[in-house]
Short mmCIF file of C-alpha atoms in Angstrom, two decimals:
data_model
loop_
_atom_site.label_atom_id
_atom_site.label_comp_id
_atom_site.label_asym_id
_atom_site.label_seq_id
_atom_site.Cartn_x
_atom_site.Cartn_y
_atom_site.Cartn_z
CA UNK A 1 -19.59 -27.98 -8.23
CA UNK A 2 -17.09 -25.13 -8.23
CA UNK A 3 -18.02 -21.78 -6.73
CA UNK A 4 -17.99 -18.53 -8.70
CA UNK A 5 -14.65 -16.80 -9.22
CA UNK A 6 -13.90 -13.15 -9.88
CA UNK A 7 -10.58 -11.99 -11.35
CA UNK A 8 -9.36 -8.37 -11.44
CA UNK A 9 -8.51 -7.06 -14.90
CA UNK A 10 -5.98 -4.24 -14.52
CA UNK A 11 -4.59 -1.83 -17.12
CA UNK A 12 -0.87 -1.35 -17.68
CA UNK A 13 1.37 0.91 -19.71
CA UNK A 14 3.48 -1.94 -21.06
CA UNK A 15 2.98 -5.65 -20.55
CA UNK A 16 6.60 -6.86 -20.34
CA UNK A 17 7.79 -4.62 -17.47
CA UNK A 18 4.51 -5.23 -15.66
CA UNK A 19 5.05 -8.98 -15.73
CA UNK A 20 8.68 -8.53 -14.64
CA UNK A 21 7.51 -6.49 -11.65
CA UNK A 22 4.95 -9.06 -10.55
CA UNK A 23 7.47 -11.86 -11.03
CA UNK A 24 9.50 -10.18 -8.27
CA UNK A 25 6.52 -10.72 -5.99
CA UNK A 26 6.08 -14.37 -6.88
CA UNK A 27 3.34 -14.10 -9.52
CA UNK A 28 3.69 -16.59 -12.38
CA UNK A 29 2.48 -15.93 -15.91
CA UNK A 30 -0.17 -18.49 -16.83
CA UNK A 31 -1.18 -16.96 -20.16
CA UNK A 32 0.13 -14.23 -22.45
CA UNK A 33 -0.71 -12.80 -25.86
CA UNK A 34 0.93 -9.90 -27.70
CA UNK A 35 -1.56 -9.40 -30.52
CA UNK A 36 -4.06 -8.26 -31.50
CA UNK A 37 -4.09 -6.76 -28.00
CA UNK A 38 -1.53 -7.14 -25.17
CA UNK A 39 -2.99 -9.36 -22.46
CA UNK A 40 -1.63 -11.61 -19.73
CA UNK A 41 -2.84 -13.70 -16.80
CA UNK A 42 -0.81 -14.21 -13.62
CA UNK A 43 -1.27 -16.19 -10.45
CA UNK A 44 0.30 -16.36 -7.00
CA UNK A 45 -1.14 -19.14 -4.83
CA UNK A 46 -4.91 -18.51 -4.93
CA UNK A 47 -4.72 -14.93 -6.22
CA UNK A 48 -5.13 -14.25 -9.93
CA UNK A 49 -4.45 -10.95 -11.67
CA UNK A 50 -5.01 -10.27 -15.36
CA UNK A 51 -3.48 -7.33 -17.22
CA UNK A 52 -4.18 -5.56 -20.50
CA UNK A 53 -2.23 -2.86 -22.31
CA UNK A 54 -3.96 0.52 -22.32
CA UNK A 55 -2.69 3.24 -24.65
CA UNK A 56 -2.40 6.67 -23.08
CA UNK A 57 -2.55 5.37 -19.50
CA UNK A 58 -1.04 7.88 -17.07
CA UNK A 59 0.12 5.93 -13.99
CA UNK A 60 0.02 9.08 -11.86
CA UNK A 61 -3.71 9.46 -12.59
CA UNK A 62 -4.62 5.77 -12.42
CA UNK A 63 -7.26 4.65 -9.94
CA UNK A 64 -7.67 0.92 -10.61
CA UNK A 65 -7.45 -1.19 -7.46
CA UNK A 66 -8.35 -4.55 -6.01
CA UNK A 67 -8.42 -6.39 -2.69
CA UNK A 68 -6.47 -9.59 -2.09
CA UNK A 69 -7.43 -11.55 1.02
CA UNK A 70 -4.51 -13.47 2.51
CA UNK A 71 -3.89 -15.60 5.59
CA UNK A 72 -1.15 -13.34 6.94
CA UNK A 73 0.27 -9.94 6.00
CA UNK A 74 3.38 -9.21 8.07
CA UNK A 75 5.51 -11.99 6.58
CA UNK A 76 4.13 -11.28 3.11
CA UNK A 77 5.00 -7.60 3.43
CA UNK A 78 8.52 -8.52 4.57
CA UNK A 79 9.01 -10.80 1.54
CA UNK A 80 7.72 -8.17 -0.86
CA UNK A 81 9.89 -5.50 0.76
CA UNK A 82 13.02 -7.63 0.48
CA UNK A 83 12.33 -8.33 -3.20
CA UNK A 84 11.65 -4.67 -3.99
CA UNK A 85 14.74 -3.48 -2.12
CA UNK A 86 16.86 -5.95 -4.07
CA UNK A 87 15.38 -4.79 -7.38
CA UNK A 88 15.28 -1.04 -6.74
CA UNK A 89 17.98 -0.59 -4.13
CA UNK A 90 15.64 1.09 -1.66
CA UNK A 91 12.37 0.77 0.20
CA UNK A 92 9.79 2.12 -2.30
CA UNK A 93 7.58 4.26 -0.04
CA UNK A 94 6.91 7.02 -2.58
CA UNK A 95 6.67 7.34 -6.35
CA UNK A 96 5.92 4.30 -8.50
CA UNK A 97 6.07 1.50 -7.63
CA UNK A 98 5.52 1.96 -3.91
CA UNK A 99 4.31 0.03 -0.87
CA UNK A 100 2.89 1.30 2.40
CA UNK A 101 4.88 0.66 5.55
CA UNK A 102 4.04 -2.17 7.91
CA UNK A 103 3.68 -1.90 11.67
CA UNK A 104 3.50 -4.79 14.10
CA UNK A 105 -0.09 -5.93 14.45
CA UNK A 106 -1.23 -4.18 11.27
CA UNK A 107 -3.78 -6.12 9.24
CA UNK A 108 -3.34 -4.72 5.72
CA UNK A 109 -0.97 -2.94 3.39
CA UNK A 110 -1.17 -1.46 -0.10
CA UNK A 111 1.16 -2.08 -3.01
CA UNK A 112 0.97 0.25 -6.02
CA UNK A 113 2.54 -1.10 -9.20
CA UNK A 114 4.43 0.84 -11.92
CA UNK A 115 1.17 1.47 -13.82
CA UNK A 116 -0.56 2.95 -10.77
CA UNK A 117 -2.74 -0.06 -9.89
CA UNK A 118 -3.25 -0.30 -6.12
CA UNK A 119 -3.40 -3.79 -4.60
CA UNK A 120 -4.55 -3.95 -1.00
CA UNK A 121 -3.50 -7.13 0.82
CA UNK A 122 -5.82 -7.78 3.78
CA UNK A 123 -5.50 -10.38 6.50
CA UNK A 124 -8.39 -12.81 6.30
CA UNK A 125 -9.38 -12.45 9.96
CA UNK A 126 -9.05 -8.67 10.08
CA UNK A 127 -11.39 -7.19 12.71
CA UNK A 128 -14.00 -4.71 11.55
CA UNK A 129 -12.95 -1.10 11.13
CA UNK A 130 -9.31 -1.90 10.29
CA UNK A 131 -8.98 -3.36 13.77
CA UNK A 132 -9.32 -0.07 15.62
CA UNK A 133 -13.09 0.25 16.06
CA UNK A 134 -12.66 -0.22 19.80
CA UNK A 135 -10.18 2.65 19.85
CA UNK A 136 -12.38 5.71 20.35
CA UNK A 137 -10.09 8.59 21.35
CA UNK A 138 -11.61 11.73 22.79
CA UNK A 139 -8.70 14.18 22.56
CA UNK A 140 -7.79 16.18 19.47
CA UNK A 141 -4.44 14.43 19.17
CA UNK A 142 -5.94 11.01 19.79
CA UNK A 143 -8.45 11.50 16.99
CA UNK A 144 -5.74 12.88 14.72
CA UNK A 145 -3.52 9.86 15.35
CA UNK A 146 -6.33 7.48 14.42
CA UNK A 147 -7.23 9.42 11.28
CA UNK A 148 -3.60 9.77 10.22
CA UNK A 149 -3.08 6.05 10.71
CA UNK A 150 -5.91 5.20 8.35
CA UNK A 151 -4.74 7.72 5.77
CA UNK A 152 -1.13 6.56 5.98
CA UNK A 153 -1.43 2.80 6.38
CA UNK A 154 -4.60 2.00 4.45
CA UNK A 155 -5.14 4.77 1.90
CA UNK A 156 -1.45 5.39 1.33
CA UNK A 157 -1.93 9.16 1.47
CA UNK A 158 1.09 10.32 3.44
CA UNK A 159 0.54 13.98 2.57
CA UNK A 160 -2.99 14.00 3.96
CA UNK A 161 -1.86 12.16 7.10
CA UNK A 162 0.87 14.76 7.65
CA UNK A 163 -1.64 17.61 7.34
CA UNK A 164 -3.91 16.02 9.94
CA UNK A 165 -1.05 15.67 12.43
CA UNK A 166 0.30 19.16 11.71
CA UNK A 167 -3.09 20.72 12.43
CA UNK A 168 -3.50 18.82 15.70
CA UNK A 169 0.04 19.52 16.90
CA UNK A 170 -0.47 23.27 16.51
CA UNK A 171 -3.35 23.28 18.99
CA UNK A 172 -2.58 23.81 22.69
CA UNK A 173 -3.66 21.16 25.19
CA UNK A 174 -4.67 18.87 22.32
CA UNK A 175 -3.95 15.67 24.21
CA UNK A 176 -1.73 13.84 26.63
CA UNK A 177 2.06 14.01 26.59
CA UNK A 178 2.15 10.40 25.40
CA UNK A 179 -0.16 11.24 22.48
CA UNK A 180 1.99 14.23 21.60
CA UNK A 181 5.15 12.11 21.59
CA UNK A 182 3.46 9.55 19.36
CA UNK A 183 2.21 12.27 17.01
CA UNK A 184 5.70 13.76 16.72
CA UNK A 185 7.20 10.33 16.04
CA UNK A 186 4.60 9.58 13.38
CA UNK A 187 5.12 12.99 11.80
CA UNK A 188 8.88 12.43 11.63
CA UNK A 189 8.30 9.12 9.85
CA UNK A 190 5.97 10.82 7.39
CA UNK A 191 8.55 13.55 6.77
CA UNK A 192 11.04 10.90 5.68
CA UNK A 193 8.46 9.15 3.49
CA UNK A 194 7.50 12.45 1.83
CA UNK A 195 11.13 13.36 1.18
CA UNK A 196 11.07 16.34 3.53
CA UNK A 197 14.11 14.89 5.31
CA UNK A 198 16.44 11.97 4.47
CA UNK A 199 15.00 8.60 5.42
CA UNK A 200 17.34 6.99 7.98
CA UNK A 201 15.95 3.56 7.05
CA UNK A 202 17.07 3.87 3.43
CA UNK A 203 20.49 2.60 2.35
#
């Protein structure tokens, strides 16, 4: 007897470009209809995503999202990044589509498609609390680094992460010299992602 299955049903501005985008990532179309309503089903290994056309959808105001549990994330992120760079000529870290950056040891990343749907890919054996529950900093900078990490890497909110670090860096004696160096490095990376300075990693 088969177990229950749930499948995300995500809105899109147009079906054809949506399917082209997901084809870059290895999703195959298993069903498609153009009338009376645009609808398509896709699949990549065990993950299924269905899409429907939604008139008036504003991708910048979209909030649809889903979680996809995978066996590994670092290699998957690298494959997605290579495909997106080839298609768009750059690493898409802002605008639409976009994908959060990946750090060694990270257990999840978020991909936002051209219609504003956010897909969070999570490693199956991810520890509780994004893997940093045991990290309980006591300094202002230490706490800011942890908060900024969650905002940047898991929520995809670079602007909010930058504000957290900016506030902590302005305070005297906020943490150790090592924490300050890390905060400055993270802030520089966010500046590039936000377009405040040119991104040295971009071609």
